[in-house]
Amino acid sequence: MLNKLYSMELPFAESYRIKMVEAIRKSTREEREKWIREAKYNLFNLRSDQVFIDLLTDSGTGAMSDHQWSEMMLGDESYAGATSYFKLKNAIEEITGFPFFLPTHQGRAAENVLFSVLVKEGNVVPGNSHFDTTKGHIEFRKATAVDCTIDEAFDTTLAHPFKGNVDPVKLEKVLEKSGDQIPFIIITLTCNSSGGQPVSMENLKMVRQFADRYKKMIIYDSARFAENAYFIKKREQGYQDKSIREICLEMFSYADAMTMSSKKDAIVNIGGFIGMRDADLFRQASVFNIMFEGYVTYGGMAGRDMNAVAQGLYEGTEFDYLETRISQVEYLGHRLMDFGIPVQRPIGGHAVFVDAKRFLPKVPKEEYVAQTLAVQLYIESGVRGVEIGTLLADRCPISRENRYPNLEMLRLAIPRRVYTNNHMDVVAVALKNVFDRRDEINHGFRIVREAPIMRHFTVELDVI
Ligand SMILES: Cc1ncc(COP(=O)(O)O)c(C=O)c1O
């Protein structure tokens, strides 16, 4: 008979196995130096075959499952009333509780449609570190985004469990000051800009109470809602025994509407949607959806893609999948911490955020510290991360001066179900090599050319 006392606990393993592979290619340092120079030191300008491990984004870069690919074959491409639309509608209602929805081609399109109804010139939109496209769509309408994230989020050394939380004092101040100008409060789940950090259920309830008191709508920017639910289950008292889907339903019960980039937690390569509780808002948003996206039952998406989103929503809210995903992000984060590399703590849901100011203290802030680190990592190893810092923060729309954000980060975003932990080891050692020679890195870049809004995508740089 086996004695249980002597049996070892089984180690952790992925909740899937690999059925199809895609070749990736290593390059030489000389090749990478040439390529990044030709790309004007903007990693968005690199060709993907010039990259070995691509951690630019977790958006639309995941691997679909066999069930999602099967669903693609069942797509209904009817212009109006496709069965794929109803399949997606049912999945959204089951997982979020929202009875009305509009498909859009991706997350920023959902923002464009919904904000066309709700945001007017002079408005103020409080939230927790608005994502860049969200802020872009607010500022494009000559409105202002006000960041009410808790201060703890901006100290990367603090291991607060819910660094995406909204600060009630900051929120109330904005509500008091700009009451009439506020169309809604927006909460990003998880909060990408502060490091993929979650928002607690207690905090979501608190924001609901403020919204009710001041008669404001709440919108969730929900790209990583399932990862947020996973953190609530793991970290918040009273949720350990609840399923991810139960937690999702409770989270969304405190919101009036949601925008979704399905390219994240629905694990598809393209897609988005708006979820709503109110029939009138749905009717108003439908007008803009038809203008910008497509008819209300396809909104810029192929029927097959809507099927894949529906299936992805179910898979993305399974506990075993989320545990596999978030453990891998954590694995990379801990490897970096073991090397003494400064990262946002605790490790976020979709990415490891490296604190570039602490990593490269000699590079002046006017020379784009996080971008400098991103370029160094690419040259070292062919690993592509992305700057979440001054380039992304853009210029103040009024003064046109650079905005220097509290956090200057190199984000290493991990695509879902794509890389193994061996790839994570390569990333960790490559960054350690850069860390070991950090004292030699004193200068960064100057801007040669930039767009008037969302400049980081197309900016051209030169070395100083
Ligand atoms: C939090 C958040 N909101 C909105 C978006 C925009 O979504 P999309 O890229 O699908 O337009 C993103 C994309 O990265 C995001 O991270």
Tab-separated table of C-alpha atoms and ligand atoms in Angstrom:
chain	number	residue	atom	x	y	z
A	1	MET	CA	0.000	0.000	0.000
A	2	LEU	CA	1.310	3.494	-0.833
A	3	ASN	CA	2.062	5.635	2.137
A	4	LYS	CA	0.717	9.116	1.378
A	5	LEU	CA	3.223	10.717	3.764
A	6	TYR	CA	6.103	9.813	1.457
A	7	SER	CA	4.511	10.782	-1.840
A	8	MET	CA	5.760	14.017	-3.422
A	9	GLU	CA	3.447	16.770	-4.517
A	10	LEU	CA	3.272	16.752	-8.307
A	11	PRO	CA	5.021	19.728	-9.930
A	12	PHE	CA	3.150	22.363	-11.882
A	13	ALA	CA	2.590	21.812	-15.611
A	14	GLU	CA	0.747	23.611	-18.388
A	15	SER	CA	-2.966	22.847	-18.783
A	16	TYR	CA	-2.551	22.131	-22.511
A	17	ARG	CA	-0.218	20.370	-24.915
A	18	ILE	CA	1.183	21.667	-28.227
A	19	LYS	CA	-0.360	20.570	-31.542
A	20	MET	CA	1.190	23.024	-34.013
A	21	VAL	CA	4.467	24.937	-33.962
A	22	GLU	CA	5.879	28.007	-35.689
A	23	ALA	CA	9.615	28.430	-36.371
A	24	ILE	CA	11.398	31.458	-34.941
A	25	ARG	CA	14.892	32.547	-35.886
A	26	LYS	CA	17.893	33.794	-33.933
A	27	SER	CA	20.016	36.591	-35.370
A	28	THR	CA	23.455	38.087	-34.753
A	29	ARG	CA	24.164	41.236	-32.749
A	30	GLU	CA	25.509	42.904	-35.936
A	31	GLU	CA	22.245	42.161	-37.762
A	32	ARG	CA	20.183	43.538	-34.880
A	33	GLU	CA	22.260	46.709	-34.621
A	34	LYS	CA	21.650	47.352	-38.309
A	35	TRP	CA	17.931	46.511	-38.155
A	36	ILE	CA	17.186	48.707	-35.155
A	37	ARG	CA	19.084	51.620	-36.736
A	38	GLU	CA	17.014	51.184	-39.913
A	39	ALA	CA	13.879	51.036	-37.724
A	40	LYS	CA	14.796	54.503	-36.324
A	41	TYR	CA	15.139	52.910	-32.886
A	42	ASN	CA	11.382	52.273	-32.773
A	43	LEU	CA	10.659	48.604	-32.041
A	44	PHE	CA	7.253	48.856	-33.753
A	45	ASN	CA	9.148	49.397	-37.016
A	46	LEU	CA	10.976	46.050	-36.845
A	47	ARG	CA	9.841	43.186	-39.043
A	48	SER	CA	8.637	40.260	-36.942
A	49	ASP	CA	11.271	37.985	-38.524
A	50	GLN	CA	13.920	40.303	-37.077
A	51	VAL	CA	12.659	39.356	-33.595
A	52	PHE	CA	13.481	36.116	-31.746
A	53	ILE	CA	11.110	36.333	-28.759
A	54	ASP	CA	8.343	38.849	-29.212
A	55	LEU	CA	7.062	40.379	-25.992
A	56	LEU	CA	5.873	43.600	-27.631
A	57	THR	CA	2.319	42.813	-26.641
A	58	ASP	CA	-0.046	40.115	-25.417
A	59	SER	CA	-2.725	41.641	-27.645
A	60	GLY	CA	-3.891	39.438	-30.498
A	61	THR	CA	-0.711	37.369	-30.269
A	62	GLY	CA	-2.096	34.336	-28.404
A	63	ALA	CA	-2.423	30.798	-29.755
A	64	MET	CA	-6.005	29.727	-30.418
A	65	SER	CA	-7.099	26.289	-29.272
A	66	ASP	CA	-8.286	23.381	-31.406
A	67	HIS	CA	-11.846	24.195	-30.281
A	68	GLN	CA	-11.487	27.814	-31.374
A	69	TRP	CA	-10.200	26.717	-34.796
A	70	SER	CA	-13.140	24.301	-35.087
A	71	GLU	CA	-15.501	27.159	-34.282
A	72	MET	CA	-13.918	29.162	-37.126
A	73	MET	CA	-15.207	26.525	-39.554
A	74	LEU	CA	-18.730	26.934	-38.189
A	75	GLY	CA	-18.816	30.716	-38.668
A	76	ASP	CA	-21.972	32.146	-40.208
A	77	GLU	CA	-21.045	34.961	-42.594
A	78	SER	CA	-24.573	36.336	-43.089
A	79	TYR	CA	-24.631	40.124	-43.150
A	80	ALA	CA	-27.542	40.340	-40.710
A	81	GLY	CA	-28.688	38.001	-37.937
A	82	ALA	CA	-25.796	35.517	-38.204
A	83	THR	CA	-25.890	32.586	-35.788
A	84	SER	CA	-22.305	33.576	-34.857
A	85	TYR	CA	-23.642	36.863	-33.499
A	86	PHE	CA	-26.105	35.010	-31.271
A	87	LYS	CA	-23.448	32.556	-30.130
A	88	LEU	CA	-21.271	35.465	-29.036
A	89	LYS	CA	-24.213	37.310	-27.493
A	90	ASN	CA	-25.010	34.265	-25.339
A	91	ALA	CA	-21.388	33.843	-24.233
A	92	ILE	CA	-21.103	37.538	-23.293
A	93	GLU	CA	-24.352	37.469	-21.347
A	94	GLU	CA	-23.385	34.258	-19.554
A	95	ILE	CA	-19.952	35.555	-18.523
A	96	THR	CA	-20.598	39.278	-17.938
A	97	GLY	CA	-24.348	39.483	-17.375
A	98	PHE	CA	-24.722	42.295	-19.963
A	99	PRO	CA	-27.925	41.740	-22.006
A	100	PHE	CA	-26.947	44.099	-24.863
A	101	PHE	CA	-23.808	43.959	-26.945
A	102	LEU	CA	-22.251	45.348	-30.112
A	103	PRO	CA	-19.361	43.647	-31.898
A	104	THR	CA	-16.437	45.867	-32.954
A	105	HIS	CA	-13.227	45.025	-34.759
A	106	GLN	CA	-11.063	45.648	-31.657
A	107	GLY	CA	-10.968	47.381	-28.270
A	108	ARG	CA	-10.260	50.951	-29.403
A	109	ALA	CA	-13.144	50.678	-31.872
A	110	ALA	CA	-15.424	49.831	-28.939
A	111	GLU	CA	-14.097	52.954	-27.201
A	112	ASN	CA	-14.673	55.043	-30.322
A	113	VAL	CA	-18.293	53.914	-30.666
A	114	LEU	CA	-19.227	54.192	-26.984
A	115	PHE	CA	-17.389	57.472	-26.404
A	116	SER	CA	-19.064	58.952	-29.494
A	117	VAL	CA	-22.282	58.673	-27.500
A	118	LEU	CA	-20.981	59.602	-24.078
A	119	VAL	CA	-17.947	61.929	-24.210
A	120	LYS	CA	-18.328	65.617	-25.081
A	121	GLU	CA	-15.871	68.540	-25.266
A	122	GLY	CA	-14.895	69.756	-21.791
A	123	ASN	CA	-15.816	66.477	-20.078
A	124	VAL	CA	-13.689	64.926	-17.340
A	125	VAL	CA	-13.287	61.148	-17.097
A	126	PRO	CA	-11.805	59.788	-13.858
A	127	GLY	CA	-10.299	56.320	-13.784
A	128	ASN	CA	-7.338	54.156	-12.811
A	129	SER	CA	-4.396	54.904	-15.140
A	130	HIS	CA	-6.377	54.993	-18.407
A	131	PHE	CA	-4.879	52.909	-21.187
A	132	ASP	CA	-3.338	54.972	-24.030
A	133	THR	CA	-6.109	54.355	-26.590
A	134	THR	CA	-8.738	55.148	-23.949
A	135	LYS	CA	-6.984	58.379	-23.060
A	136	GLY	CA	-6.487	59.081	-26.775
A	137	HIS	CA	-10.227	58.744	-27.466
A	138	ILE	CA	-11.022	61.000	-24.509
A	139	GLU	CA	-8.493	63.681	-25.478
A	140	PHE	CA	-9.440	63.452	-29.167
A	141	ARG	CA	-12.887	64.688	-28.045
A	142	LYS	CA	-11.244	67.578	-26.117
A	143	ALA	CA	-12.075	65.991	-22.782
A	144	THR	CA	-9.662	65.182	-19.934
A	145	ALA	CA	-8.711	61.885	-18.319
A	146	VAL	CA	-7.954	62.151	-14.582
A	147	ASP	CA	-5.888	59.409	-12.999
A	148	CYS	CA	-7.202	58.347	-9.578
A	149	THR	CA	-5.035	55.238	-9.073
A	150	ILE	CA	-3.766	54.644	-5.523
A	151	ASP	CA	-0.282	56.067	-4.838
A	152	GLU	CA	1.086	52.625	-3.949
A	153	ALA	CA	0.893	51.716	-7.654
A	154	PHE	CA	3.695	54.172	-8.425
A	155	ASP	CA	6.190	52.667	-5.975
A	156	THR	CA	7.471	49.571	-7.756
A	157	THR	CA	9.079	48.230	-4.567
A	158	LEU	CA	5.778	47.947	-2.673
A	159	ALA	CA	4.008	44.576	-2.942
A	160	HIS	CA	0.412	45.828	-2.579
A	161	PRO	CA	-1.982	43.052	-3.764
A	162	PHE	CA	-4.313	45.378	-5.719
A	163	LYS	CA	-2.236	48.122	-7.283
A	164	GLY	CA	-4.953	48.775	-9.874
A	165	ASN	CA	-7.284	50.134	-7.173
A	166	VAL	CA	-8.963	53.523	-7.387
A	167	ASP	CA	-8.142	55.920	-4.539
A	168	PRO	CA	-11.484	56.974	-2.975
A	169	VAL	CA	-10.123	60.353	-1.873
A	170	LYS	CA	-8.821	61.204	-5.359
A	171	LEU	CA	-12.067	60.003	-6.928
A	172	GLU	CA	-14.303	61.994	-4.618
A	173	LYS	CA	-12.229	65.119	-5.210
A	174	VAL	CA	-12.807	64.870	-8.968
A	175	LEU	CA	-16.492	64.071	-8.512
A	176	GLU	CA	-16.888	67.098	-6.219
A	177	LYS	CA	-14.922	69.426	-8.469
A	178	SER	CA	-16.124	68.399	-11.923
A	179	GLY	CA	-19.452	66.708	-11.098
A	180	ASP	CA	-21.494	68.013	-14.047
A	181	GLN	CA	-18.707	67.380	-16.536
A	182	ILE	CA	-18.279	63.709	-15.723
A	183	PRO	CA	-20.097	61.334	-18.095
A	184	PHE	CA	-18.770	58.168	-16.420
A	185	ILE	CA	-15.988	56.639	-14.352
A	186	ILE	CA	-13.787	54.171	-16.205
A	187	ILE	CA	-12.007	51.278	-14.530
A	188	THR	CA	-9.403	49.236	-16.359
A	189	LEU	CA	-9.300	45.541	-15.367
A	190	THR	CA	-6.493	44.660	-14.879
A	191	CYS	CA	-4.796	48.023	-14.968
A	192	ASN	CA	-2.356	47.727	-17.873
A	193	SER	CA	-0.595	51.065	-17.402
A	194	SER	CA	0.269	50.414	-13.740
A	195	GLY	CA	1.723	46.993	-14.539
A	196	GLY	CA	-1.138	44.571	-15.245
A	197	GLN	CA	-2.229	45.133	-11.654
A	198	PRO	CA	-5.649	43.973	-10.457
A	199	VAL	CA	-8.539	45.882	-8.885
A	200	SER	CA	-10.123	44.286	-5.813
A	201	MET	CA	-13.836	43.480	-5.555
A	202	GLU	CA	-14.015	45.711	-2.500
A	203	ASN	CA	-12.663	48.590	-4.580
A	204	LEU	CA	-15.130	47.933	-7.414
A	205	LYS	CA	-17.964	48.035	-4.855
A	206	MET	CA	-16.611	51.264	-3.400
A	207	VAL	CA	-16.533	52.933	-6.829
A	208	ARG	CA	-20.133	51.762	-7.413
A	209	GLN	CA	-21.198	53.492	-4.188
A	210	PHE	CA	-19.570	56.759	-5.313
A	211	ALA	CA	-21.124	56.426	-8.760
A	212	ASP	CA	-24.570	55.912	-7.244
A	213	ARG	CA	-24.141	58.854	-4.918
A	214	TYR	CA	-23.090	61.164	-7.766
A	215	LYS	CA	-25.394	59.495	-10.333
A	216	LYS	CA	-22.607	58.489	-12.724
A	217	MET	CA	-22.211	55.521	-15.006
A	218	ILE	CA	-19.327	53.088	-14.598
A	219	ILE	CA	-17.594	51.586	-17.609
A	220	TYR	CA	-15.049	48.806	-17.375
A	221	ASP	CA	-12.190	48.679	-19.848
A	222	SER	CA	-12.259	44.906	-19.597
A	223	ALA	CA	-9.458	43.567	-21.820
A	224	ARG	CA	-8.024	41.441	-18.985
A	225	PHE	CA	-11.109	40.952	-16.817
A	226	ALA	CA	-10.497	37.202	-16.384
A	227	GLU	CA	-6.947	37.765	-15.162
A	228	ASN	CA	-8.404	40.297	-12.719
A	229	ALA	CA	-10.889	37.679	-11.499
A	230	TYR	CA	-8.032	35.192	-11.002
A	231	PHE	CA	-6.194	37.647	-8.734
A	232	ILE	CA	-9.385	38.285	-6.739
A	233	LYS	CA	-9.772	34.526	-6.236
A	234	LYS	CA	-6.145	34.177	-5.143
A	235	ARG	CA	-5.762	37.323	-3.050
A	236	GLU	CA	-9.086	38.590	-1.729
A	237	GLN	CA	-10.742	37.191	1.332
A	238	GLY	CA	-14.028	35.417	0.694
A	239	TYR	CA	-13.367	34.531	-2.955
A	240	GLN	CA	-11.131	31.432	-2.666
A	241	ASP	CA	-14.052	29.055	-3.090
A	242	LYS	CA	-15.807	30.973	-5.858
A	243	SER	CA	-15.327	30.036	-9.483
A	244	ILE	CA	-13.749	32.506	-11.932
A	245	ARG	CA	-17.119	32.840	-13.688
A	246	GLU	CA	-18.920	33.656	-10.429
A	247	ILE	CA	-16.298	36.304	-9.699
A	248	CYS	CA	-16.635	37.761	-13.210
A	249	LEU	CA	-20.409	38.035	-12.836
A	250	GLU	CA	-20.033	39.851	-9.544
A	251	MET	CA	-17.366	42.208	-10.929
A	252	PHE	CA	-19.534	43.184	-13.896
A	253	SER	CA	-22.620	43.575	-11.692
A	254	TYR	CA	-21.044	46.845	-10.446
A	255	ALA	CA	-20.698	48.318	-13.963
A	256	ASP	CA	-23.148	49.831	-16.475
A	257	ALA	CA	-21.181	49.007	-19.589
A	258	MET	CA	-17.898	47.512	-20.735
A	259	THR	CA	-15.521	47.891	-23.626
A	260	MET	CA	-13.555	44.806	-24.559
A	261	SER	CA	-10.468	44.098	-26.568
A	262	SER	CA	-11.058	40.400	-27.251
A	263	LYS	CA	-7.408	40.135	-28.322
A	264	LYS	CA	-6.458	39.631	-24.692
A	265	ASP	CA	-8.611	37.477	-22.413
A	266	ALA	CA	-10.764	36.044	-25.210
A	267	ILE	CA	-7.511	34.726	-26.771
A	268	VAL	CA	-8.240	35.681	-30.382
A	269	ASN	CA	-6.123	37.505	-32.936
A	270	ILE	CA	-8.664	40.245	-33.633
A	271	GLY	CA	-11.974	41.399	-32.189
A	272	GLY	CA	-13.724	43.523	-29.629
A	273	PHE	CA	-17.158	44.402	-28.307
A	274	ILE	CA	-19.228	46.679	-26.109
A	275	GLY	CA	-21.456	45.189	-23.390
A	276	MET	CA	-24.315	47.283	-21.986
A	277	ARG	CA	-27.146	47.038	-19.508
A	278	ASP	CA	-29.309	49.859	-20.870
A	279	ALA	CA	-31.474	49.471	-23.995
A	280	ASP	CA	-31.363	53.172	-24.773
A	281	LEU	CA	-27.558	53.324	-24.644
A	282	PHE	CA	-27.499	50.277	-26.916
A	283	ARG	CA	-29.760	52.056	-29.426
A	284	GLN	CA	-27.627	55.201	-29.426
A	285	ALA	CA	-24.356	53.275	-29.714
A	286	SER	CA	-25.808	51.193	-32.567
A	287	VAL	CA	-25.954	54.309	-34.752
A	288	PHE	CA	-22.219	54.912	-34.361
A	289	ASN	CA	-21.477	51.199	-34.694
A	290	ILE	CA	-23.178	51.160	-38.080
A	291	MET	CA	-21.282	54.300	-39.120
A	292	PHE	CA	-17.813	53.223	-37.982
A	293	GLU	CA	-17.782	49.427	-37.686
A	294	GLY	CA	-20.555	47.659	-39.558
A	295	TYR	CA	-24.104	46.462	-39.097
A	296	VAL	CA	-25.072	45.733	-35.472
A	297	THR	CA	-24.818	41.940	-35.814
A	298	TYR	CA	-21.273	41.873	-37.167
A	299	GLY	CA	-19.636	45.264	-36.374
A	300	GLY	CA	-16.446	44.772	-38.366
A	301	MET	CA	-16.000	41.101	-37.483
A	302	ALA	CA	-16.277	37.997	-39.618
A	303	GLY	CA	-18.793	35.455	-38.320
A	304	ARG	CA	-15.982	32.930	-37.848
A	305	ASP	CA	-14.091	35.419	-35.679
A	306	MET	CA	-17.166	35.990	-33.488
A	307	ASN	CA	-17.372	32.218	-32.998
A	308	ALA	CA	-13.725	32.111	-31.938
A	309	VAL	CA	-14.296	34.968	-29.466
A	310	ALA	CA	-17.274	33.149	-27.928
A	311	GLN	CA	-15.239	29.964	-27.460
A	312	GLY	CA	-12.244	32.010	-26.237
A	313	LEU	CA	-14.345	33.708	-23.571
A	314	TYR	CA	-15.199	30.299	-22.109
A	315	GLU	CA	-11.582	29.067	-22.264
A	316	GLY	CA	-10.167	32.349	-20.963
A	317	THR	CA	-12.305	32.093	-17.820
A	318	GLU	CA	-11.179	28.573	-16.889
A	319	PHE	CA	-9.135	28.455	-13.701
A	320	ASP	CA	-6.524	25.955	-14.958
A	321	TYR	CA	-5.820	28.025	-18.048
A	322	LEU	CA	-5.474	31.224	-15.983
A	323	GLU	CA	-3.178	29.514	-13.504
A	324	THR	CA	-0.910	28.328	-16.332
A	325	ARG	CA	-0.873	31.776	-17.882
A	326	ILE	CA	-0.264	33.841	-14.790
A	327	SER	CA	2.300	31.397	-13.369
A	328	GLN	CA	4.400	31.874	-16.493
A	329	VAL	CA	4.366	35.651	-16.122
A	330	GLU	CA	5.285	35.198	-12.463
A	331	TYR	CA	8.087	32.790	-13.420
A	332	LEU	CA	9.754	35.411	-15.611
A	333	GLY	CA	9.251	38.080	-12.953
A	334	HIS	CA	10.885	35.964	-10.256
A	335	ARG	CA	13.826	35.063	-12.463
A	336	LEU	CA	14.448	38.782	-13.016
A	337	MET	CA	14.075	39.546	-9.315
A	338	ASP	CA	16.594	36.780	-8.516
A	339	PHE	CA	19.094	38.690	-10.687
A	340	GLY	CA	18.355	41.848	-8.690
A	341	ILE	CA	16.567	43.528	-11.616
A	342	PRO	CA	14.013	46.123	-10.416
A	343	VAL	CA	10.470	45.195	-11.491
A	344	GLN	CA	6.958	46.287	-10.548
A	345	ARG	CA	5.931	44.165	-7.563
A	346	PRO	CA	3.892	42.078	-7.290
A	347	ILE	CA	4.226	40.679	-10.816
A	348	GLY	CA	1.241	41.596	-12.999
A	349	GLY	CA	-1.160	39.370	-14.890
A	350	HIS	CA	-0.028	39.733	-18.487
A	351	ALA	CA	3.445	41.222	-18.306
A	352	VAL	CA	6.525	41.920	-16.283
A	353	PHE	CA	7.156	45.648	-15.964
A	354	VAL	CA	10.821	46.538	-15.503
A	355	ASP	CA	11.463	49.791	-13.640
A	356	ALA	CA	13.663	51.558	-16.175
A	357	LYS	CA	14.519	54.556	-13.983
A	358	ARG	CA	15.985	52.262	-11.335
A	359	PHE	CA	17.603	50.028	-13.977
A	360	LEU	CA	19.319	52.907	-15.877
A	361	PRO	CA	19.669	55.753	-13.364
A	362	LYS	CA	22.298	57.545	-15.466
A	363	VAL	CA	20.079	58.117	-18.519
A	364	PRO	CA	18.361	61.544	-18.253
A	365	LYS	CA	14.551	61.473	-18.342
A	366	GLU	CA	14.595	63.743	-21.426
A	367	GLU	CA	16.351	60.921	-23.321
A	368	TYR	CA	13.576	58.293	-22.984
A	369	VAL	CA	14.916	55.870	-20.383
A	370	ALA	CA	12.533	52.947	-20.943
A	371	GLN	CA	12.955	53.163	-24.707
A	372	THR	CA	16.725	53.075	-24.196
A	373	LEU	CA	16.360	49.895	-22.150
A	374	ALA	CA	14.012	48.313	-24.717
A	375	VAL	CA	16.536	48.956	-27.509
A	376	GLN	CA	19.418	47.601	-25.410
A	377	LEU	CA	17.490	44.389	-24.713
A	378	TYR	CA	16.700	43.954	-28.395
A	379	ILE	CA	20.330	44.431	-29.439
A	380	GLU	CA	21.452	42.007	-26.718
A	381	SER	CA	19.136	39.165	-27.632
A	382	GLY	CA	16.464	39.806	-30.258
A	383	VAL	CA	13.843	40.046	-27.508
A	384	ARG	CA	11.302	42.771	-28.242
A	385	GLY	CA	9.576	44.523	-25.325
A	386	VAL	CA	7.853	47.884	-25.354
A	387	GLU	CA	8.284	51.279	-23.720
A	388	ILE	CA	5.561	52.270	-21.262
A	389	GLY	CA	6.996	55.646	-20.374
A	390	THR	CA	7.507	59.163	-21.684
A	391	LEU	CA	7.013	58.357	-25.361
A	392	LEU	CA	3.715	56.648	-24.587
A	393	ALA	CA	2.652	59.405	-22.172
A	394	ASP	CA	2.861	61.806	-25.129
A	395	ARG	CA	2.754	65.593	-24.921
A	396	CYS	CA	0.271	67.674	-22.966
A	397	PRO	CA	-2.411	68.598	-25.537
A	398	ILE	CA	-2.304	72.241	-24.381
A	399	SER	CA	1.347	73.084	-23.601
A	400	ARG	CA	2.771	70.487	-26.056
A	401	GLU	CA	5.459	69.746	-23.451
A	402	ASN	CA	6.516	66.151	-22.790
A	403	ARG	CA	4.538	64.521	-19.983
A	404	TYR	CA	6.864	62.606	-17.673
A	405	PRO	CA	4.876	59.776	-16.080
A	406	ASN	CA	5.450	58.558	-12.520
A	407	LEU	CA	6.573	55.209	-13.854
A	408	GLU	CA	9.026	54.718	-16.684
A	409	MET	CA	8.727	51.048	-17.600
A	410	LEU	CA	9.938	48.429	-20.042
A	411	ARG	CA	6.962	46.095	-20.471
A	412	LEU	CA	7.601	42.454	-21.317
A	413	ALA	CA	4.126	41.264	-22.292
A	414	ILE	CA	3.712	37.533	-22.663
A	415	PRO	CA	1.447	36.173	-25.402
A	416	ARG	CA	-1.043	33.559	-24.225
A	417	ARG	CA	-0.166	29.860	-24.808
A	418	VAL	CA	2.758	30.766	-27.134
A	419	TYR	CA	6.161	30.553	-25.417
A	420	THR	CA	7.649	28.042	-22.982
A	421	ASN	CA	9.560	28.778	-19.803
A	422	ASN	CA	12.788	28.121	-21.751
A	423	HIS	CA	11.985	31.257	-23.717
A	424	MET	CA	11.423	33.073	-20.431
A	425	ASP	CA	14.899	31.953	-19.315
A	426	VAL	CA	16.424	33.492	-22.452
A	427	VAL	CA	14.636	36.776	-21.740
A	428	ALA	CA	15.795	36.780	-18.118
A	429	VAL	CA	19.454	36.107	-18.914
A	430	ALA	CA	19.462	38.635	-21.762
A	431	LEU	CA	18.168	41.339	-19.436
A	432	LYS	CA	20.686	40.326	-16.781
A	433	ASN	CA	23.492	40.843	-19.315
A	434	VAL	CA	22.225	44.371	-19.965
A	435	PHE	CA	21.896	44.907	-16.193
A	436	ASP	CA	25.527	43.858	-15.670
A	437	ARG	CA	26.711	46.610	-18.007
A	438	ARG	CA	24.192	49.246	-16.921
A	439	ASP	CA	26.946	51.609	-15.717
A	440	GLU	CA	28.141	52.010	-19.305
A	441	ILE	CA	24.713	53.170	-20.512
A	442	ASN	CA	24.566	56.935	-19.981
A	443	HIS	CA	22.574	58.235	-22.908
A	444	GLY	CA	19.379	57.509	-24.773
A	445	PHE	CA	17.630	59.098	-27.723
A	446	ARG	CA	16.251	62.307	-29.178
A	447	ILE	CA	13.079	62.517	-31.257
A	448	VAL	CA	13.545	63.160	-34.969
A	449	ARG	CA	9.871	62.890	-36.018
A	450	GLU	CA	6.597	62.310	-34.149
A	451	ALA	CA	2.840	62.232	-34.762
A	452	PRO	CA	0.559	64.763	-33.000
A	453	ILE	CA	-1.230	62.012	-30.999
A	454	MET	CA	-0.238	58.462	-29.969
A	455	ARG	CA	3.263	59.191	-31.168
A	456	HIS	CA	4.897	56.060	-29.727
A	457	PHE	CA	3.681	53.843	-32.573
A	458	THR	CA	5.441	55.806	-35.325
A	459	VAL	CA	8.036	57.962	-33.584
A	460	GLU	CA	11.500	58.177	-35.194
A	461	LEU	CA	14.526	58.474	-32.915
A	462	ASP	CA	18.251	58.973	-33.129
A	463	VAL	CA	21.031	58.230	-30.652
A	464	ILE	CA	22.453	61.088	-28.575
B	1	LIG	C1	-6.423	47.990	-21.160
B	1	LIG	C2	-6.601	48.142	-22.636
B	1	LIG	N1	-7.656	48.771	-23.126
B	1	LIG	C3	-7.862	48.919	-24.441
B	1	LIG	C4	-6.962	48.405	-25.360
B	1	LIG	C5	-7.209	48.613	-26.834
B	1	LIG	O1	-7.529	47.437	-27.450
B	1	LIG	P1	-7.173	47.125	-28.995
B	1	LIG	O2	-5.703	47.018	-29.099
B	1	LIG	O3	-7.896	45.856	-29.270
B	1	LIG	O4	-7.709	48.262	-29.798
B	1	LIG	C6	-5.837	47.746	-24.896
B	1	LIG	C7	-4.850	47.198	-25.859
B	1	LIG	O5	-3.748	46.867	-25.562
B	1	LIG	C8	-5.637	47.599	-23.495
B	1	LIG	O6	-4.562	46.980	-22.983
